[in-house]
Amino acid sequence: MTVEQFGVMPDGTPVKRATISGGGLTAKILSYGTIIQDLRLEGHDKALVRGFEKLEDYLTYGSHFGATAGRVGNRIRDGHLELDGKTYQLDTNFLGKHTLHGGKKGMGVQVWAFDKVEDNAVHMSITLPDGEMGFPGNLTIKIVYSLLDGGVLDMVMTAETDATTLCNLAHHSYFTLDGDPTILDHVLQVEADRYLEVNGELIPTGKLLSVEGSSLDFRAPKRVGDATSVVPIDNNFCLEDAAGALRRVATLSSPKSGISMEVTTTEPGVQAYDGVNMKEGMPGLDGCVMGKHGGFCLEPQIWPDAIHHADFPSSVLKPGETYHQHTQYIFKKG
């Protein structure tokens, strides 16, 4: 375990990097955005996540590489929010009209505190102030990343508020299980028979569609490129109607490397994203050059834009309640 300075924010705030190991994994985690900057599996010489060597590149290229997005991950239509009879206008950082990942200064682009760093775990926290990005309530969030036996990257996220607000956290690593330029030859399987219909601006319409007969039918393992050749993947799969017990919801694998990544979570949904909008020519780890389809995101979360759909699992958090998410990414070789 080590802690070192990784860089300095434009306002002079230092950014730290913790290196931890356990269960055959080694992770480098930044205080900026709780970013998993690097992740390695014993016996495999390439990074399992896309990342940058310099803080400046995270600030330049954005896209929440390895961060946890919030206080509300994903999209909120029109940046519009009504809670307890009050109307709030949120920051509209997506297409100039919707809110994405908590706004342009969401928690995924802020510096967190390292509360405790252990050999195999990092404990982090942040308090998002009332009114920031338009959201009500002082929201205190805690995240613990742990590396457990069996190649398990374990994430426990909790949050509490002093006023009714929204909370929906989503981890946003771009995974690559073989280090190839794209993830199109990766194979995906998702334990869901429904997904959310979205409009042309990726905002849920409120309609749930069957995966049957669609390019998004991943109930049986399927090559990612076979789906993206029909339409890009940036969709929320509906796993359950409410949060529940920790269970397997998806598996991503690389036939080339023999590495698989099983995703288990308590969350009712998982957003799958194929990296179609990754910018070409980005300088990545190990000297690689990243571009379109360079990584694949599997982001357990509450269904997006839930505040505008009464029949979706709720993302409302009230004083006296505790938001809780438990997610694991489990890596195996062979």
PDB file of C-alpha atoms in Angstrom, residues 19-171:
ATOM      1  CA  THR A  19      -2.070   1.849  -4.613  1.00  0.00           C
ATOM      2  CA  ILE A  20      -3.633  -1.233  -3.009  1.00  0.00           C
ATOM      3  CA  SER A  21      -3.393  -4.981  -3.611  1.00  0.00           C
ATOM      4  CA  GLY A  22      -5.399  -8.089  -2.739  1.00  0.00           C
ATOM      5  CA  GLY A  23      -7.051 -11.152  -4.211  1.00  0.00           C
ATOM      6  CA  GLY A  24      -4.688 -11.195  -7.174  1.00  0.00           C
ATOM      7  CA  LEU A  25      -5.550  -7.591  -8.107  1.00  0.00           C
ATOM      8  CA  THR A  26      -3.631  -4.327  -7.845  1.00  0.00           C
ATOM      9  CA  ALA A  27      -5.500  -1.024  -8.137  1.00  0.00           C
ATOM     10  CA  LYS A  28      -4.437   2.613  -8.294  1.00  0.00           C
ATOM     11  CA  ILE A  29      -7.199   4.910  -7.050  1.00  0.00           C
ATOM     12  CA  LEU A  30      -7.316   8.709  -7.260  1.00  0.00           C
ATOM     13  CA  SER A  31      -8.863  11.123  -4.775  1.00  0.00           C
ATOM     14  CA  TYR A  32     -10.139  12.968  -7.872  1.00  0.00           C
ATOM     15  CA  GLY A  33     -13.551  11.522  -8.709  1.00  0.00           C
ATOM     16  CA  THR A  34     -12.751   8.247  -6.843  1.00  0.00           C
ATOM     17  CA  ILE A  35     -11.196   7.233 -10.163  1.00  0.00           C
ATOM     18  CA  ILE A  36      -9.807   3.741 -10.600  1.00  0.00           C
ATOM     19  CA  GLN A  37      -6.831   4.915 -12.635  1.00  0.00           C
ATOM     20  CA  ASP A  38      -5.276   1.482 -13.132  1.00  0.00           C
ATOM     21  CA  LEU A  39      -6.320  -2.089 -12.378  1.00  0.00           C
ATOM     22  CA  ARG A  40      -4.214  -5.213 -12.961  1.00  0.00           C
ATOM     23  CA  LEU A  41      -4.794  -8.937 -12.548  1.00  0.00           C
ATOM     24  CA  GLU A  42      -1.905 -11.194 -11.583  1.00  0.00           C
ATOM     25  CA  GLY A  43      -0.707 -13.127 -14.624  1.00  0.00           C
ATOM     26  CA  HIS A  44      -2.074 -10.579 -17.123  1.00  0.00           C
ATOM     27  CA  ASP A  45       0.306  -7.770 -18.067  1.00  0.00           C
ATOM     28  CA  LYS A  46      -2.193  -5.224 -19.403  1.00  0.00           C
ATOM     29  CA  ALA A  47      -4.509  -2.853 -17.574  1.00  0.00           C
ATOM     30  CA  LEU A  48      -8.127  -3.989 -17.146  1.00  0.00           C
ATOM     31  CA  VAL A  49      -9.413  -0.410 -17.296  1.00  0.00           C
ATOM     32  CA  ARG A  50      -8.800   2.523 -19.600  1.00  0.00           C
ATOM     33  CA  GLY A  51      -7.068   5.420 -17.888  1.00  0.00           C
ATOM     34  CA  PHE A  52      -4.495   8.182 -18.184  1.00  0.00           C
ATOM     35  CA  GLU A  53      -0.984   8.610 -16.830  1.00  0.00           C
ATOM     36  CA  LYS A  54      -1.523  12.310 -16.018  1.00  0.00           C
ATOM     37  CA  LEU A  55      -4.196  14.247 -14.127  1.00  0.00           C
ATOM     38  CA  GLU A  56      -4.202  16.836 -16.904  1.00  0.00           C
ATOM     39  CA  ASP A  57      -5.514  14.236 -19.346  1.00  0.00           C
ATOM     40  CA  TYR A  58      -8.446  13.421 -17.058  1.00  0.00           C
ATOM     41  CA  LEU A  59      -9.276  17.123 -16.965  1.00  0.00           C
ATOM     42  CA  THR A  60      -8.877  17.480 -20.733  1.00  0.00           C
ATOM     43  CA  TYR A  61     -10.775  14.437 -21.969  1.00  0.00           C
ATOM     44  CA  GLY A  62     -13.427  14.026 -19.260  1.00  0.00           C
ATOM     45  CA  SER A  63     -15.982  11.250 -19.881  1.00  0.00           C
ATOM     46  CA  HIS A  64     -15.739  10.033 -16.249  1.00  0.00           C
ATOM     47  CA  PHE A  65     -12.937   7.559 -16.983  1.00  0.00           C
ATOM     48  CA  GLY A  66     -12.941   5.269 -13.930  1.00  0.00           C
ATOM     49  CA  ALA A  67     -14.955   7.688 -11.810  1.00  0.00           C
ATOM     50  CA  THR A  68     -18.158   7.215  -9.832  1.00  0.00           C
ATOM     51  CA  ALA A  69     -20.849   9.532 -11.173  1.00  0.00           C
ATOM     52  CA  GLY A  70     -23.395  11.366  -8.994  1.00  0.00           C
ATOM     53  CA  ARG A  71     -25.132  12.671  -7.005  1.00  0.00           C
ATOM     54  CA  VAL A  72     -27.319  11.337  -9.807  1.00  0.00           C
ATOM     55  CA  GLY A  73     -25.583   9.229 -12.429  1.00  0.00           C
ATOM     56  CA  ASN A  74     -27.005   9.098 -15.952  1.00  0.00           C
ATOM     57  CA  ARG A  75     -29.556  11.589 -17.316  1.00  0.00           C
ATOM     58  CA  ILE A  76     -32.350  13.757 -15.917  1.00  0.00           C
ATOM     59  CA  ARG A  77     -34.722  15.122 -18.533  1.00  0.00           C
ATOM     60  CA  ASP A  78     -34.657  18.924 -18.950  1.00  0.00           C
ATOM     61  CA  GLY A  79     -32.629  19.283 -15.740  1.00  0.00           C
ATOM     62  CA  HIS A  80     -36.029  19.494 -14.085  1.00  0.00           C
ATOM     63  CA  LEU A  81     -36.757  18.321 -10.569  1.00  0.00           C
ATOM     64  CA  GLU A  82     -39.853  18.484  -8.348  1.00  0.00           C
ATOM     65  CA  LEU A  83     -39.582  17.353  -4.715  1.00  0.00           C
ATOM     66  CA  ASP A  84     -41.907  18.006  -1.774  1.00  0.00           C
ATOM     67  CA  GLY A  85     -43.874  20.523  -3.802  1.00  0.00           C
ATOM     68  CA  LYS A  86     -40.809  22.539  -4.784  1.00  0.00           C
ATOM     69  CA  THR A  87     -39.328  22.886  -8.272  1.00  0.00           C
ATOM     70  CA  TYR A  88     -35.582  22.901  -8.867  1.00  0.00           C
ATOM     71  CA  GLN A  89     -33.626  23.723 -12.013  1.00  0.00           C
ATOM     72  CA  LEU A  90     -30.471  21.644 -12.285  1.00  0.00           C
ATOM     73  CA  ASP A  91     -27.313  22.255 -14.276  1.00  0.00           C
ATOM     74  CA  THR A  92     -27.958  21.308 -17.919  1.00  0.00           C
ATOM     75  CA  ASN A  93     -24.632  19.939 -19.091  1.00  0.00           C
ATOM     76  CA  PHE A  94     -25.929  17.417 -21.657  1.00  0.00           C
ATOM     77  CA  LEU A  95     -26.968  18.786 -25.062  1.00  0.00           C
ATOM     78  CA  GLY A  96     -27.537  22.099 -23.302  1.00  0.00           C
ATOM     79  CA  LYS A  97     -30.897  20.934 -21.953  1.00  0.00           C
ATOM     80  CA  HIS A  98     -30.547  17.807 -19.776  1.00  0.00           C
ATOM     81  CA  THR A  99     -28.527  16.914 -16.670  1.00  0.00           C
ATOM     82  CA  LEU A 100     -25.858  14.201 -16.947  1.00  0.00           C
ATOM     83  CA  HIS A 101     -23.935  12.608 -14.047  1.00  0.00           C
ATOM     84  CA  GLY A 102     -24.959  15.288 -11.551  1.00  0.00           C
ATOM     85  CA  GLY A 103     -24.042  18.288 -13.694  1.00  0.00           C
ATOM     86  CA  LYS A 104     -20.758  19.697 -14.912  1.00  0.00           C
ATOM     87  CA  LYS A 105     -19.388  19.758 -11.351  1.00  0.00           C
ATOM     88  CA  GLY A 106     -20.812  16.454 -10.152  1.00  0.00           C
ATOM     89  CA  MET A 107     -18.936  14.308  -7.653  1.00  0.00           C
ATOM     90  CA  GLY A 108     -17.089  12.433 -10.418  1.00  0.00           C
ATOM     91  CA  VAL A 109     -15.011  15.549 -11.161  1.00  0.00           C
ATOM     92  CA  GLN A 110     -14.373  16.662  -7.571  1.00  0.00           C
ATOM     93  CA  VAL A 111     -11.582  15.871  -5.119  1.00  0.00           C
ATOM     94  CA  TRP A 112     -12.559  13.501  -2.315  1.00  0.00           C
ATOM     95  CA  ALA A 113     -10.987  12.855   1.074  1.00  0.00           C
ATOM     96  CA  PHE A 114      -9.025   9.671   1.686  1.00  0.00           C
ATOM     97  CA  ASP A 115     -10.416   8.783   5.119  1.00  0.00           C
ATOM     98  CA  LYS A 116      -8.412   5.575   5.460  1.00  0.00           C
ATOM     99  CA  VAL A 117      -6.089   3.593   3.223  1.00  0.00           C
ATOM    100  CA  GLU A 118      -5.401  -0.055   4.025  1.00  0.00           C
ATOM    101  CA  ASP A 119      -3.323  -2.688   2.245  1.00  0.00           C
ATOM    102  CA  ASN A 120      -6.338  -3.816   0.225  1.00  0.00           C
ATOM    103  CA  ALA A 121      -8.908  -1.015   0.659  1.00  0.00           C
ATOM    104  CA  VAL A 122      -9.481   2.719   0.269  1.00  0.00           C
ATOM    105  CA  HIS A 123     -12.173   4.598   2.234  1.00  0.00           C
ATOM    106  CA  MET A 124     -13.267   7.914   0.680  1.00  0.00           C
ATOM    107  CA  SER A 125     -15.862  10.588   1.414  1.00  0.00           C
ATOM    108  CA  ILE A 126     -17.242  13.876   0.153  1.00  0.00           C
ATOM    109  CA  THR A 127     -20.069  16.248   1.091  1.00  0.00           C
ATOM    110  CA  LEU A 128     -21.936  17.880  -1.776  1.00  0.00           C
ATOM    111  CA  PRO A 129     -23.425  21.158  -0.524  1.00  0.00           C
ATOM    112  CA  ASP A 130     -27.078  22.156  -0.662  1.00  0.00           C
ATOM    113  CA  GLY A 131     -27.825  23.917  -3.953  1.00  0.00           C
ATOM    114  CA  GLU A 132     -24.763  22.622  -5.807  1.00  0.00           C
ATOM    115  CA  MET A 133     -25.702  21.973  -9.440  1.00  0.00           C
ATOM    116  CA  GLY A 134     -29.237  22.910  -8.355  1.00  0.00           C
ATOM    117  CA  PHE A 135     -29.835  19.877  -6.115  1.00  0.00           C
ATOM    118  CA  PRO A 136     -31.345  20.335  -2.648  1.00  0.00           C
ATOM    119  CA  GLY A 137     -29.736  19.000   0.517  1.00  0.00           C
ATOM    120  CA  ASN A 138     -26.244  18.549   1.883  1.00  0.00           C
ATOM    121  CA  LEU A 139     -25.389  15.028   0.709  1.00  0.00           C
ATOM    122  CA  THR A 140     -22.547  13.131   2.392  1.00  0.00           C
ATOM    123  CA  ILE A 141     -21.285  10.176   0.359  1.00  0.00           C
ATOM    124  CA  LYS A 142     -18.877   7.446   1.414  1.00  0.00           C
ATOM    125  CA  ILE A 143     -17.282   4.877  -0.887  1.00  0.00           C
ATOM    126  CA  VAL A 144     -15.093   1.925   0.055  1.00  0.00           C
ATOM    127  CA  TYR A 145     -13.134   0.141  -2.651  1.00  0.00           C
ATOM    128  CA  SER A 146     -11.715  -3.224  -1.530  1.00  0.00           C
ATOM    129  CA  LEU A 147      -9.753  -5.955  -3.300  1.00  0.00           C
ATOM    130  CA  LEU A 148     -10.953  -9.312  -1.992  1.00  0.00           C
ATOM    131  CA  ASP A 149      -9.956 -12.922  -2.466  1.00  0.00           C
ATOM    132  CA  GLY A 150     -10.876 -14.420  -5.810  1.00  0.00           C
ATOM    133  CA  GLY A 151     -10.132 -11.372  -7.976  1.00  0.00           C
ATOM    134  CA  VAL A 152     -12.965  -9.282  -6.519  1.00  0.00           C
ATOM    135  CA  LEU A 153     -13.100  -5.497  -6.874  1.00  0.00           C
ATOM    136  CA  ASP A 154     -15.682  -4.690  -4.196  1.00  0.00           C
ATOM    137  CA  MET A 155     -17.524  -1.355  -3.957  1.00  0.00           C
ATOM    138  CA  VAL A 156     -19.744  -0.261  -1.083  1.00  0.00           C
ATOM    139  CA  MET A 157     -21.407   3.149  -1.471  1.00  0.00           C
ATOM    140  CA  THR A 158     -23.531   4.920   1.138  1.00  0.00           C
ATOM    141  CA  ALA A 159     -25.053   8.383   1.358  1.00  0.00           C
ATOM    142  CA  GLU A 160     -27.103  10.487   3.781  1.00  0.00           C
ATOM    143  CA  THR A 161     -28.850  13.830   3.364  1.00  0.00           C
ATOM    144  CA  ASP A 162     -30.291  16.600   5.548  1.00  0.00           C
ATOM    145  CA  ALA A 163     -33.073  17.436   3.048  1.00  0.00           C
ATOM    146  CA  THR A 164     -35.078  15.430   0.539  1.00  0.00           C
ATOM    147  CA  THR A 165     -32.964  14.994  -2.572  1.00  0.00           C
ATOM    148  CA  LEU A 166     -31.986  12.488  -5.265  1.00  0.00           C
ATOM    149  CA  CYS A 167     -29.162   9.955  -5.051  1.00  0.00           C
ATOM    150  CA  ASN A 168     -28.193   7.424  -7.715  1.00  0.00           C
ATOM    151  CA  LEU A 169     -24.500   6.554  -7.912  1.00  0.00           C
ATOM    152  CA  ALA A 170     -22.928   4.774 -10.892  1.00  0.00           C
ATOM    153  CA  HIS A 171     -19.372   3.523 -11.293  1.00  0.00           C
TER     154      HIS A 171
END
